[in-house]
Amino acid sequence: MSTRVPQERRRRRPTRSGVLLSESLIVETALRLIGEHGPEALSVRRLGAALGCDPTALYRYFQGTDDLVLAVADRIIGDAMAGFVPGDDWVASLREMALRVRAGYLAHPRAAALASYRVTRRGNEIRAVETGIGLLLSAGFEPARAARLYLAFIDTVLSHAATDAAFHALPPQRREADRRAWRDVYQKLDPVAFPALTAVRPELPGMADSSFEEAVDLLLEALAARAPTTTGTRPRSAGPRSGTPLSPPGALLSPPAGPRTGTPLTPPGTRLNPPAEPPPKAPPRTPVVP
């Protein structure tokens, strides 16, 4: 059921500061307040003060602060997806969608904490879901499967993007302290107590970096491997700090390993246990003549 405020209830006169209220202006102001002061700044009273209007005027546009939060979340989606046109390659298109979502959250890191787990039920979100599921349908997935796989895809993207945004929302000194921990604390661990960390010690400073693209590419590789059609290409991204692709362009996915054996599963149609060669026939026995 829609919670949108009817058009006839909206203000048509400027505020006392000369500003003509609109849903878009209120959302922009809410984003600015959240960016400057954090999510706790989102209140009708503070919005009214920022807009130079009586706080009750905002109820002509939104049912309440939660309705406004949904509009803010939808604006982030709309800004991130602006100008996006899916291409023929469904894998590459999903990858671009993921990168756009992350960029949108990094542009508003404090608002991302409010937006990542909500269903806005507004136009920008609806169009994004339509696009994502449409890409999976174009890959040949059945409708039920396409819907579930899109949910797995977008939940992974939103969660990882929100984590990156939360880190960027920290004060600079806290971000730097977290980065230094991988260079300082983890470099001084007892090798006897922590042999695995000691084995990868030179790589540990890189743990301060985001693994967003690697995680998305792993997910897209799994989707491509399950796709009934081959219209998409495998994602290409650099390995962690190496500059080398995770897999060569155009390379086929490796066959899955058999359970606990490390050996590839047999190709389709291959008999697991071919019949043994029949034993050679014994030469006919010569009858003994008494």
XYZ file of C-alpha atoms in Angstrom:
290
model
C 0.000 0.000 0.000
C 1.429 3.381 -0.944
C 2.381 5.848 1.800
C 2.952 8.757 -0.537
C 1.350 12.056 0.409
C -1.397 13.159 -2.007
C -0.382 15.924 -4.384
C -3.176 18.228 -3.185
C -1.695 18.372 0.325
C 1.648 19.747 -0.848
C 2.664 23.331 -0.273
C 2.442 25.727 -3.182
C 3.685 28.875 -1.424
C 7.306 29.767 -0.621
C 8.524 29.346 2.945
C 9.269 32.342 5.140
C 12.835 32.252 3.809
C 11.562 32.441 0.232
C 12.179 28.755 -0.605
C 9.587 26.828 -2.573
C 9.352 23.426 -0.948
C 9.432 20.257 -3.021
C 10.043 16.595 -2.347
C 13.373 16.792 -4.180
C 14.554 19.794 -2.131
C 13.636 18.103 1.136
C 15.521 14.945 0.177
C 18.591 16.947 -0.886
C 18.540 18.832 2.414
C 18.165 15.578 4.352
C 21.174 14.117 2.553
C 23.211 17.209 3.381
C 22.244 17.111 7.061
C 23.094 13.414 7.320
C 26.418 13.989 5.571
C 27.361 16.846 7.886
C 26.008 15.601 11.214
C 25.239 11.891 10.850
C 21.965 9.921 10.685
C 20.872 11.233 14.069
C 20.507 14.688 12.478
C 17.516 13.547 10.462
C 14.598 15.030 12.352
C 11.614 17.079 11.304
C 12.696 19.922 13.566
C 16.207 20.184 12.112
C 14.927 19.834 8.570
C 12.439 22.626 9.139
C 15.195 24.868 10.480
C 17.461 24.073 7.525
C 14.680 24.762 5.028
C 13.383 27.850 6.809
C 9.876 26.455 7.183
C 7.574 25.237 9.899
C 8.440 21.560 10.574
C 4.804 20.576 10.109
C 5.017 21.663 6.462
C 7.171 18.586 5.772
C 4.203 16.346 6.500
C 2.633 17.612 3.315
C 5.336 15.659 1.454
C 6.198 12.728 3.729
C 4.290 10.694 6.269
C 7.180 10.964 8.715
C 10.931 10.576 9.067
C 10.855 6.905 8.045
C 9.081 7.809 4.827
C 11.787 10.413 4.260
C 14.522 7.828 4.913
C 13.047 5.667 2.145
C 13.051 8.651 -0.207
C 16.700 9.348 0.667
C 17.603 5.701 -0.021
C 15.798 5.849 -3.347
C 17.626 9.054 -4.304
C 20.982 7.337 -3.717
C 19.900 4.500 -6.012
C 18.700 6.931 -8.657
C 21.911 8.953 -8.619
C 24.011 5.781 -8.812
C 22.075 4.309 -11.745
C 21.658 7.547 -13.704
C 22.603 7.006 -17.356
C 23.131 3.252 -16.966
C 22.177 1.293 -20.065
C 22.694 -2.488 -19.909
C 24.723 -3.963 -22.722
C 24.531 -7.303 -24.487
C 26.970 -8.850 -22.001
C 24.857 -9.600 -18.922
C 27.872 -10.348 -16.714
C 29.567 -7.054 -17.565
C 26.289 -5.210 -17.025
C 25.770 -6.711 -13.561
C 29.343 -5.808 -12.703
C 28.753 -2.196 -13.704
C 25.601 -2.143 -11.599
C 27.602 -3.332 -8.589
C 30.289 -0.692 -9.078
C 27.644 2.015 -9.417
C 25.966 0.956 -6.171
C 29.272 1.144 -4.321
C 30.074 4.542 -5.823
C 26.647 5.807 -4.744
C 27.216 4.670 -1.174
C 30.708 6.144 -1.025
C 29.262 9.463 -2.211
C 26.948 9.430 0.838
C 28.708 7.171 3.360
C 26.720 8.278 6.393
C 23.387 7.893 4.624
C 24.369 4.426 3.376
C 23.917 3.078 6.903
C 20.234 4.022 6.677
C 19.702 2.907 3.088
C 21.371 -0.449 2.549
C 18.799 -2.681 4.235
C 15.559 -0.868 3.342
C 13.032 -1.474 0.578
C 12.202 1.958 -0.803
C 9.222 0.815 -2.941
C 9.874 3.807 -5.163
C 10.679 4.291 -8.813
C 14.473 4.209 -8.789
C 14.641 0.989 -6.794
C 11.910 -0.649 -8.867
C 13.723 0.184 -12.114
C 17.011 -1.161 -10.721
C 15.413 -4.458 -9.667
C 13.724 -4.721 -13.067
C 17.080 -4.245 -14.772
C 18.940 -6.751 -12.624
C 16.374 -9.524 -12.901
C 16.017 -8.802 -16.607
C 19.735 -9.380 -17.101
C 19.536 -12.776 -15.397
C 16.487 -13.727 -17.446
C 18.440 -12.812 -20.585
C 21.103 -15.280 -19.468
C 18.532 -18.063 -19.664
C 17.704 -18.532 -15.985
C 14.165 -19.615 -15.174
C 12.072 -16.859 -13.522
C 12.159 -18.335 -10.013
C 15.893 -18.922 -10.263
C 16.546 -15.455 -11.680
C 14.720 -13.822 -8.756
C 16.657 -15.779 -6.116
C 20.010 -15.253 -7.805
C 19.362 -11.530 -8.116
C 18.597 -11.421 -4.400
C 21.908 -13.147 -3.635
C 23.717 -10.767 -5.972
C 22.223 -7.519 -4.686
C 22.425 -8.536 -1.010
C 26.144 -9.229 -1.459
C 26.683 -5.948 -3.292
C 24.712 -3.839 -0.798
C 26.325 -5.435 2.247
C 29.861 -5.033 0.936
C 29.209 -1.505 -0.322
C 27.708 -0.520 3.047
C 30.795 -1.897 4.826
C 33.086 0.192 2.627
C 30.884 3.243 3.166
C 30.894 2.753 6.941
C 34.687 2.681 6.918
C 34.795 5.892 4.880
C 32.371 7.503 7.332
C 34.862 7.080 10.180
C 36.913 10.089 11.230
C 40.224 10.196 9.324
C 42.322 9.379 12.389
C 40.318 6.206 13.070
C 40.609 5.070 9.455
C 44.362 5.553 9.582
C 44.603 3.689 12.901
C 42.809 0.704 11.363
C 45.120 0.775 8.358
C 48.211 0.972 10.560
C 47.099 -2.074 12.534
C 47.794 -4.317 9.524
C 51.255 -2.775 9.129
C 52.186 -2.642 12.809
C 50.298 -5.041 15.079
C 49.992 -7.877 12.586
C 53.640 -7.632 11.567
C 54.825 -8.370 15.116
C 52.872 -11.530 15.891
C 54.603 -14.592 17.299
C 55.322 -16.922 14.351
C 54.939 -19.998 16.551
C 51.505 -18.976 17.791
C 50.344 -17.636 14.414
C 52.074 -19.610 11.635
C 49.440 -18.866 8.978
C 49.618 -15.105 9.532
C 53.410 -15.315 9.512
C 53.345 -17.094 6.149
C 51.403 -14.225 4.560
C 53.000 -11.400 6.552
C 54.140 -9.376 3.500
C 50.568 -9.388 2.183
C 48.849 -8.276 5.376
C 49.064 -4.491 4.770
C 46.809 -5.068 1.773
C 44.064 -6.248 4.129
C 43.330 -2.581 4.730
C 42.094 -2.283 1.141
C 38.574 -3.036 -0.035
C 37.936 -6.465 -1.537
C 34.711 -5.300 -3.178
C 35.704 -5.963 -6.793
C 37.239 -9.349 -6.027
C 34.106 -10.414 -4.143
C 31.817 -9.253 -6.958
C 33.924 -11.035 -9.574
C 33.860 -14.294 -7.601
C 30.083 -14.059 -7.402
C 29.726 -13.277 -11.099
C 32.003 -16.177 -12.016
C 29.700 -18.469 -10.055
C 26.645 -17.038 -11.823
C 28.290 -17.395 -15.230
C 29.122 -21.020 -14.462
C 25.465 -21.752 -13.722
C 23.988 -19.831 -16.631
C 22.088 -21.943 -19.171
C 23.402 -19.745 -22.003
C 26.865 -18.390 -22.771
C 25.960 -14.814 -23.664
C 28.058 -13.336 -20.866
C 31.803 -13.197 -20.470
C 33.651 -13.938 -17.310
C 34.468 -10.877 -15.191
C 38.013 -9.586 -15.506
C 39.581 -7.880 -12.540
C 43.085 -7.534 -11.237
C 44.196 -9.938 -8.556
C 44.961 -8.406 -5.183
C 47.800 -5.909 -5.737
C 49.260 -8.088 -8.505
C 47.956 -6.409 -11.656
C 47.239 -9.824 -13.156
C 43.739 -10.972 -14.112
C 42.048 -13.436 -11.810
C 41.656 -15.622 -14.891
C 42.743 -15.163 -18.508
C 40.219 -13.422 -20.766
C 37.930 -15.968 -22.365
C 39.213 -18.811 -20.220
C 36.685 -21.454 -19.303
C 35.886 -22.079 -15.684
C 37.817 -24.998 -14.228
C 35.708 -28.105 -13.693
C 34.660 -28.545 -10.078
C 36.684 -30.876 -7.943
C 35.222 -34.187 -6.879
C 34.276 -34.522 -3.212
C 37.421 -34.634 -1.042
C 39.524 -35.974 -3.909
C 40.920 -32.856 -5.591
C 40.282 -34.524 -8.960
C 37.896 -33.083 -11.567
C 34.468 -34.547 -11.899
C 34.063 -36.726 -14.969
C 32.605 -35.083 -18.105
C 28.871 -35.469 -18.694
C 28.022 -38.834 -20.221
C 31.221 -40.532 -19.045
C 30.681 -43.769 -17.190
C 32.226 -43.645 -13.741
C 33.370 -47.274 -13.806
C 33.904 -48.597 -17.338
C 33.579 -52.374 -17.554
C 36.793 -54.328 -17.240
C 38.174 -56.183 -20.233
C 36.992 -59.823 -20.259
C 39.731 -62.298 -19.289
C 41.354 -64.142 -22.195
C 39.837 -67.494 -23.040
C 41.879 -70.518 -22.018
C 43.066 -72.740 -24.888
C 40.941 -75.855 -25.427
C 42.117 -78.806 -23.453
C 43.393 -81.844 -25.401
C 41.568 -84.995 -24.324
C 43.824 -87.599 -22.703
C 43.727 -90.960 -24.556
C 44.275 -93.949 -22.269
